[in-house]
PDB file of C-alpha atoms in Angstrom:
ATOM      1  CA  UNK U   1     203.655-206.772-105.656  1.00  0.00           C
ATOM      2  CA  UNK U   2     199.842-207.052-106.206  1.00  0.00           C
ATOM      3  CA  UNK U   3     197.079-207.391-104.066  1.00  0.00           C
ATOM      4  CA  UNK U   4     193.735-208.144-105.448  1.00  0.00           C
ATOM      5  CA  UNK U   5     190.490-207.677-103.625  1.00  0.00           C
ATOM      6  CA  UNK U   6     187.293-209.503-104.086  1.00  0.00           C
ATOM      7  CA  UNK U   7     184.060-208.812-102.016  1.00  0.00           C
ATOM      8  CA  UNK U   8     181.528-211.747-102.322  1.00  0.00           C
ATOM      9  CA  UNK U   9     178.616-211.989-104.798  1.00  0.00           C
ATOM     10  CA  UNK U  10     175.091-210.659-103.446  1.00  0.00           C
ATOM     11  CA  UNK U  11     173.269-213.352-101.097  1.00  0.00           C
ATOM     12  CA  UNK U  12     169.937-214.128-102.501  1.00  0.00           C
ATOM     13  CA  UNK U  13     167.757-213.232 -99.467  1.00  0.00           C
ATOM     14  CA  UNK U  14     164.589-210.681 -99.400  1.00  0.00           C
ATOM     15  CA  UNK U  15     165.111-207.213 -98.593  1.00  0.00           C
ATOM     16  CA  UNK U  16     162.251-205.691 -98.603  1.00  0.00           C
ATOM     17  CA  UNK U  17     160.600-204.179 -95.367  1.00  0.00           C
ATOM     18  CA  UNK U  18     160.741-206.346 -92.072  1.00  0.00           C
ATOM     19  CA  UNK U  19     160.602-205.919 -88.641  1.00  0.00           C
ATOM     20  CA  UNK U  20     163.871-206.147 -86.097  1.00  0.00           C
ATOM     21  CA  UNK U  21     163.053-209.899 -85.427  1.00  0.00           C
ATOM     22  CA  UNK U  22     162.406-210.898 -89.663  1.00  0.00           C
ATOM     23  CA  UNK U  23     165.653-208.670 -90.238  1.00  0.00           C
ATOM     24  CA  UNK U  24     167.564-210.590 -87.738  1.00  0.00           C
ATOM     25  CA  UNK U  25     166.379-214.067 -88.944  1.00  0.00           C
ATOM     26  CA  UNK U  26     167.293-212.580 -92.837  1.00  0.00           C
ATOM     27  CA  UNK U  27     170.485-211.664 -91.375  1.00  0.00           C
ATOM     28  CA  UNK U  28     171.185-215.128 -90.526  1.00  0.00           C
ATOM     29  CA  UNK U  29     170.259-216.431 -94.173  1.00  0.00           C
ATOM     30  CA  UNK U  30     172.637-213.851 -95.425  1.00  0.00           C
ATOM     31  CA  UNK U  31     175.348-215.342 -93.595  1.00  0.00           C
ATOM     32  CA  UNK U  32     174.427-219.036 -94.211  1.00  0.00           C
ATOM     33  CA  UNK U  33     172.907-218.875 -97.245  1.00  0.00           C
ATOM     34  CA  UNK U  34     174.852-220.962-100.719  1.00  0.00           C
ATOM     35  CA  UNK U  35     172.416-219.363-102.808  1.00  0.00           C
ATOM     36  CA  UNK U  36     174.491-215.514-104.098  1.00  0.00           C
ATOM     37  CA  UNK U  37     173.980-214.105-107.101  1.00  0.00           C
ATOM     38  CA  UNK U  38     177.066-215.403-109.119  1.00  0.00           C
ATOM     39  CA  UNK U  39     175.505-213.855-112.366  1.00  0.00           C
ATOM     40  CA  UNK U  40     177.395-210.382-110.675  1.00  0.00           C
ATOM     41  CA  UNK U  41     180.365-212.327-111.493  1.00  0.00           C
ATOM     42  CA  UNK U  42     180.209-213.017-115.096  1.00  0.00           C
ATOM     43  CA  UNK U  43     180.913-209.483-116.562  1.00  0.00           C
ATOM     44  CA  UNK U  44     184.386-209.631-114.913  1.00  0.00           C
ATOM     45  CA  UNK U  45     185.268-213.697-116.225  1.00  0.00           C
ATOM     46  CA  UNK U  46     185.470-211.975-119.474  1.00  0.00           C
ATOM     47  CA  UNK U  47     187.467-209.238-118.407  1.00  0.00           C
ATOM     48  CA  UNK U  48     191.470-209.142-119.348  1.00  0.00           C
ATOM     49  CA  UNK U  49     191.461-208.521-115.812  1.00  0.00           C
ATOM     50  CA  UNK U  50     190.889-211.706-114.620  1.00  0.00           C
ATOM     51  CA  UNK U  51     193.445-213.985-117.030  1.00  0.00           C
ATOM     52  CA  UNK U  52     195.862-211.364-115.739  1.00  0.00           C
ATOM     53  CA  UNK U  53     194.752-212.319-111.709  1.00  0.00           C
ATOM     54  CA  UNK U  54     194.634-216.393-112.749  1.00  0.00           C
ATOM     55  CA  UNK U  55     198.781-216.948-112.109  1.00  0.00           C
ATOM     56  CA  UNK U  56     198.313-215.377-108.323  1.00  0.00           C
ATOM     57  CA  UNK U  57     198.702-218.875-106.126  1.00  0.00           C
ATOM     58  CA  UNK U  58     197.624-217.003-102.889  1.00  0.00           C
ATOM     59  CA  UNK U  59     194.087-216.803-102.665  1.00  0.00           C
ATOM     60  CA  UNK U  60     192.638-216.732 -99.233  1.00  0.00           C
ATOM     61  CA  UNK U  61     188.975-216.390 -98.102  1.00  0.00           C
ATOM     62  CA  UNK U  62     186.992-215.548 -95.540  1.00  0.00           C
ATOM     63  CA  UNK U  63     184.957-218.874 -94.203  1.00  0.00           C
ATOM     64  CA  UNK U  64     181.580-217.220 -94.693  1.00  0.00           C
ATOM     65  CA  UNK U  65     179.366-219.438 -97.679  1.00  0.00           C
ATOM     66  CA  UNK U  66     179.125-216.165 -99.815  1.00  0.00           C
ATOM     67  CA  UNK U  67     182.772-215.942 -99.873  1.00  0.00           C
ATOM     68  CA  UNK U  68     183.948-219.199 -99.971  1.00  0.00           C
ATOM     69  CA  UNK U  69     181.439-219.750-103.046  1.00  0.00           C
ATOM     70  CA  UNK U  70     182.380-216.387-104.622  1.00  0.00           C
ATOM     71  CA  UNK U  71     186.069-217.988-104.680  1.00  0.00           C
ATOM     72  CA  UNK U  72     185.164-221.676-105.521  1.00  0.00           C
ATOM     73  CA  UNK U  73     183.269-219.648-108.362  1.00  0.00           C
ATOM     74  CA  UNK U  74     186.236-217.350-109.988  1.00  0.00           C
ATOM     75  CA  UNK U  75     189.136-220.351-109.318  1.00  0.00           C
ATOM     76  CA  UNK U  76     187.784-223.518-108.938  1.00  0.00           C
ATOM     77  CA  UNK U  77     190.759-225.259-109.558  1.00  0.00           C
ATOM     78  CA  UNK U  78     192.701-223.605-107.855  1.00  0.00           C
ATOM     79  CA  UNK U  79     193.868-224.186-103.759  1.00  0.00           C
ATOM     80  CA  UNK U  80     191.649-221.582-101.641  1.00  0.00           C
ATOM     81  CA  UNK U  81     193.000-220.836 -98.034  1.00  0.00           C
ATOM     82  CA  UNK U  82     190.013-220.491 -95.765  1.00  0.00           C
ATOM     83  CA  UNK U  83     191.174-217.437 -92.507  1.00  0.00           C
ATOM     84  CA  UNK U  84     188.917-216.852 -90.312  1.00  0.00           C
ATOM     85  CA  UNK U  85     190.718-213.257 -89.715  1.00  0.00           C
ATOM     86  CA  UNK U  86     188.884-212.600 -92.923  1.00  0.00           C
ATOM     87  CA  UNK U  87     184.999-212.878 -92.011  1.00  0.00           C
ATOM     88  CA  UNK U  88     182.845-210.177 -91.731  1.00  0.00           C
ATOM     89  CA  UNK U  89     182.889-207.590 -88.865  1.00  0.00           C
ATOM     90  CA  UNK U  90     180.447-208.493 -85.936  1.00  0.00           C
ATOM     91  CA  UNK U  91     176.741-207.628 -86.471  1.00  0.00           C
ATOM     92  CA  UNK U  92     173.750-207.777 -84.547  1.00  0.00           C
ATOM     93  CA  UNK U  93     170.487-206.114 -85.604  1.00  0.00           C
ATOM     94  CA  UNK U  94     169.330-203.156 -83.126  1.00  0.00           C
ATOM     95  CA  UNK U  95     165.964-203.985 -81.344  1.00  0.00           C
ATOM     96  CA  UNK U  96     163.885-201.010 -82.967  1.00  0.00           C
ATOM     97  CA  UNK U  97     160.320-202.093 -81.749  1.00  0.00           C
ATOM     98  CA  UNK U  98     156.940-201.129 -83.894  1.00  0.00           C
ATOM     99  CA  UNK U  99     159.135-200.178 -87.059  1.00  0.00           C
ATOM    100  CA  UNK U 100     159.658-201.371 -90.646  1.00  0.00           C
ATOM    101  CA  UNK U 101     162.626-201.163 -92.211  1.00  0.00           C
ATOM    102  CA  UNK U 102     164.232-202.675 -95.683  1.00  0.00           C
ATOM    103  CA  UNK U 103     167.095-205.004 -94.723  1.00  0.00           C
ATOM    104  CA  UNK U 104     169.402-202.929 -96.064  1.00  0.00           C
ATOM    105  CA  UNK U 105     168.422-199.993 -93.598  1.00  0.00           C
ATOM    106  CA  UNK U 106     168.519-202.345 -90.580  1.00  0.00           C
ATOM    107  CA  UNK U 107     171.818-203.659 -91.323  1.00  0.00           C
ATOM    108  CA  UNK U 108     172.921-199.513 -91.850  1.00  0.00           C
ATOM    109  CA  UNK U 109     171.492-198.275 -88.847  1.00  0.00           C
ATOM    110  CA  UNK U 110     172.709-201.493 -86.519  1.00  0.00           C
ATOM    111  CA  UNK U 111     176.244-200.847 -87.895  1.00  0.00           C
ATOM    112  CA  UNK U 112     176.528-197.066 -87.757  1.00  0.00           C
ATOM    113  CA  UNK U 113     174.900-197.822 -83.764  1.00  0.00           C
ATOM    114  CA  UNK U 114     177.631-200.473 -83.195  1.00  0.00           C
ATOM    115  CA  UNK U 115     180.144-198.114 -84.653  1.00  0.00           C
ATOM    116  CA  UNK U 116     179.018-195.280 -81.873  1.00  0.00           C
ATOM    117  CA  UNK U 117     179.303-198.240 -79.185  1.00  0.00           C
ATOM    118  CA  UNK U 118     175.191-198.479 -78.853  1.00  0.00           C
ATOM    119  CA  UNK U 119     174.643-201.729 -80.192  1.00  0.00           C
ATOM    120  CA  UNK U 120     176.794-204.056 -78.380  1.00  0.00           C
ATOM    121  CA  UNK U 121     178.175-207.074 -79.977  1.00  0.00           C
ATOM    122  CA  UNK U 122     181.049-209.871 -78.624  1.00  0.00           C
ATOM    123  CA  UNK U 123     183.452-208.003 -80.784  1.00  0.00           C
ATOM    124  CA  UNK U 124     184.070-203.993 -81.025  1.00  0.00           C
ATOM    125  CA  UNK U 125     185.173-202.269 -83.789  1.00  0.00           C
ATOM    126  CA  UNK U 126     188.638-201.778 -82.423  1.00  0.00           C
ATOM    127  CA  UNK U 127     188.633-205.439 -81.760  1.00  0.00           C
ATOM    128  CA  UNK U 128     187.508-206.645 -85.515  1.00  0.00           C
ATOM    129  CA  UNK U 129     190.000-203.790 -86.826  1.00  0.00           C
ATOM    130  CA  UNK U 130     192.582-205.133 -84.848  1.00  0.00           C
ATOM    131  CA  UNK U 131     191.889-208.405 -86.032  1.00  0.00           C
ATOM    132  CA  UNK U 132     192.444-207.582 -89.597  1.00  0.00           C
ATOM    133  CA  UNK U 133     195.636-205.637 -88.967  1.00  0.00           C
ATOM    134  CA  UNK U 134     196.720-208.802 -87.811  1.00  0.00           C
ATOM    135  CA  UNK U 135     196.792-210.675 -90.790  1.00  0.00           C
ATOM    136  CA  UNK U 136     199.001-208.119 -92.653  1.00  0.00           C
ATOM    137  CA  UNK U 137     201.907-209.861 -92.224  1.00  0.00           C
ATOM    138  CA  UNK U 138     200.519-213.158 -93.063  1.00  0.00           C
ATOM    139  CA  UNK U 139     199.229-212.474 -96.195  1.00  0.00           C
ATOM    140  CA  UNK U 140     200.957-209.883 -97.732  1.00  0.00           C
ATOM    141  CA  UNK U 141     204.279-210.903 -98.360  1.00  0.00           C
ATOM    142  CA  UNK U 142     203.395-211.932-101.863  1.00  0.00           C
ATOM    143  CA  UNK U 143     200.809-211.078-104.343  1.00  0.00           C
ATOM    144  CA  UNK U 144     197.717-212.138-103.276  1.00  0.00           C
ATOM    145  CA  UNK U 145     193.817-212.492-103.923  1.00  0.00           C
ATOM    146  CA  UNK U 146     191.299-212.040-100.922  1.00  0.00           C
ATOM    147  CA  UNK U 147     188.061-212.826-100.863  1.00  0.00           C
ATOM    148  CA  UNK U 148     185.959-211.356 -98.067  1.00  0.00           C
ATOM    149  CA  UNK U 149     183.422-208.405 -96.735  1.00  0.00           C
ATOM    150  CA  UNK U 150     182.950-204.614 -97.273  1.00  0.00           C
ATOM    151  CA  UNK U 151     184.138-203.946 -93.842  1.00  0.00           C
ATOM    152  CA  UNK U 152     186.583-206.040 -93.937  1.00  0.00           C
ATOM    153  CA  UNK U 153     188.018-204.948 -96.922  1.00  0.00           C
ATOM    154  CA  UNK U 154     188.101-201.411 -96.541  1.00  0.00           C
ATOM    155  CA  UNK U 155     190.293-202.042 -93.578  1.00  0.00           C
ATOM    156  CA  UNK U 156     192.780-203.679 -95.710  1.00  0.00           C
ATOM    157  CA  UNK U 157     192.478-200.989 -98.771  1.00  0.00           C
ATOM    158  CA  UNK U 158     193.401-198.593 -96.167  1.00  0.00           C
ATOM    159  CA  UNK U 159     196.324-200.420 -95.129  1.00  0.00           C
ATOM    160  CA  UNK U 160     197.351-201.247 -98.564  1.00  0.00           C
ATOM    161  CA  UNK U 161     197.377-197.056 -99.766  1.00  0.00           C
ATOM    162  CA  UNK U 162     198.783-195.909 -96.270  1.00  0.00           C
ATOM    163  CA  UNK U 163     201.727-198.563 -97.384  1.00  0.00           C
ATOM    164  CA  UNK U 164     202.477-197.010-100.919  1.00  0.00           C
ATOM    165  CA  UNK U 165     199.852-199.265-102.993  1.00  0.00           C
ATOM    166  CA  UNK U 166     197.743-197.611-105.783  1.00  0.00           C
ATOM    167  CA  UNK U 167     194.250-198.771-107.169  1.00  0.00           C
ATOM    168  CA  UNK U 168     194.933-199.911-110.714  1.00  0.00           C
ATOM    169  CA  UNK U 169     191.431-201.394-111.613  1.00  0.00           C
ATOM    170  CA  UNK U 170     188.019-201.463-109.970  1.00  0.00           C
ATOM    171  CA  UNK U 171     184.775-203.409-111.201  1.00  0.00           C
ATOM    172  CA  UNK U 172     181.569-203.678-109.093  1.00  0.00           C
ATOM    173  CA  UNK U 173     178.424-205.520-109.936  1.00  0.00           C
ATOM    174  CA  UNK U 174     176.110-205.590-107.279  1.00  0.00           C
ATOM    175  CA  UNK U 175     177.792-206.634-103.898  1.00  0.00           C
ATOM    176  CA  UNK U 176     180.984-208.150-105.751  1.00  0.00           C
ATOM    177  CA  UNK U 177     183.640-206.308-106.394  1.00  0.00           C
ATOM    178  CA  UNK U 178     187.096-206.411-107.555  1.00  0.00           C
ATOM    179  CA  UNK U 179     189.700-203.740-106.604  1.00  0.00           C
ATOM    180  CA  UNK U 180     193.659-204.466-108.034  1.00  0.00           C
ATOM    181  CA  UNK U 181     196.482-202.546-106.153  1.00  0.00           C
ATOM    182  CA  UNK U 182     199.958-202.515-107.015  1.00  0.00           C
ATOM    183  CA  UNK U 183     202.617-201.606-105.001  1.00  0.00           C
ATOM    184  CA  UNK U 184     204.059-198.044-106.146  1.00  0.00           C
ATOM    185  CA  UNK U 185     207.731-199.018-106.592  1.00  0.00           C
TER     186      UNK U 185
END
């Protein structure tokens, strides 16, 4: 069985330095913004890689625009299921008052503070974990393609090699990514 992973093309938004409030109106264009970087995704179109990934009929994404447009992009004609067990973990920029920060570095320091249970969000880690071990059973019966998030995703990589799967290809290009595991028979 094979399992591919895709993590969505960059978002176009600005990174550079920002206050809490800019970074939390930025992270809101990340989320909601159509315009990503699909030229990340290119490189890989030419890649044997991807004919080999074209006869998978399961391909589910996550309902965020970055993924849902990073799917439409690599299969367009094919049938995309939209899970909402597949969006993004919960995040909420930390109210760090008088500082400057890249995006990047407020979106770093909010996580690793939501991850120590300082920045409280509606969902905790162990919920948003829990919510992606849910889904195992309702994807995974068959080989599949997922489109969705960094944290996200490394949730379900760990599943997939604590359940005898093995990496067999990685490409990265920016934010997107593609990781193909096989199960070790």
């Amino acid at each position: 069985m094979k399992v591919v992973l895709i993590r969505h093309a960059t978002p176009n938004v600005e990174g550079n330095n920002c206050s809490a409030l800019q970074a939390e109106e930025r992270l809101n264009q990340y989320n909601s913004t159509e315009d990503i970087l699909l030229d990340e995704v290119n490189a890989f179109l030419r890649d044997k890689e991807y004919e080999n990934i074209l006869n998978i009929n399961n391909i589910f994404s996550s309902p965020l625009v970055r993924a849902i447009k990073t799917a439409s992009y690599l299969f367009p004609n094919k049938n995309i299921v939209i899970l909402e067990s597949l969006r993004e973990f919960d995040l909420k920029i930390f109210k760090l008052p008088f500082i400057k920060l890249s995006l990047a570095n407020w979106f770093i320091i909010s996580r690793i503070l939501w991850f120590l249970g300082v920045n409280k969000t509606d969902h905790s880690p162990a919920m948003e974990k829990s919510r992606i071990t849910n889904l195992f059973n309702e994807i995974l019966s068959q080989d599949s393609i997922i489109v969705s998030h960094g944290f996200a995703l490394r949730e379900i990589r760990k599943h997939l090699k604590n359940n005898q799967y093995s990496c067999s290809y990685s490409y990265k290009s920016g934010c997107f990514q593609v990781e193909i595991f096989n199960k070790n028979e």
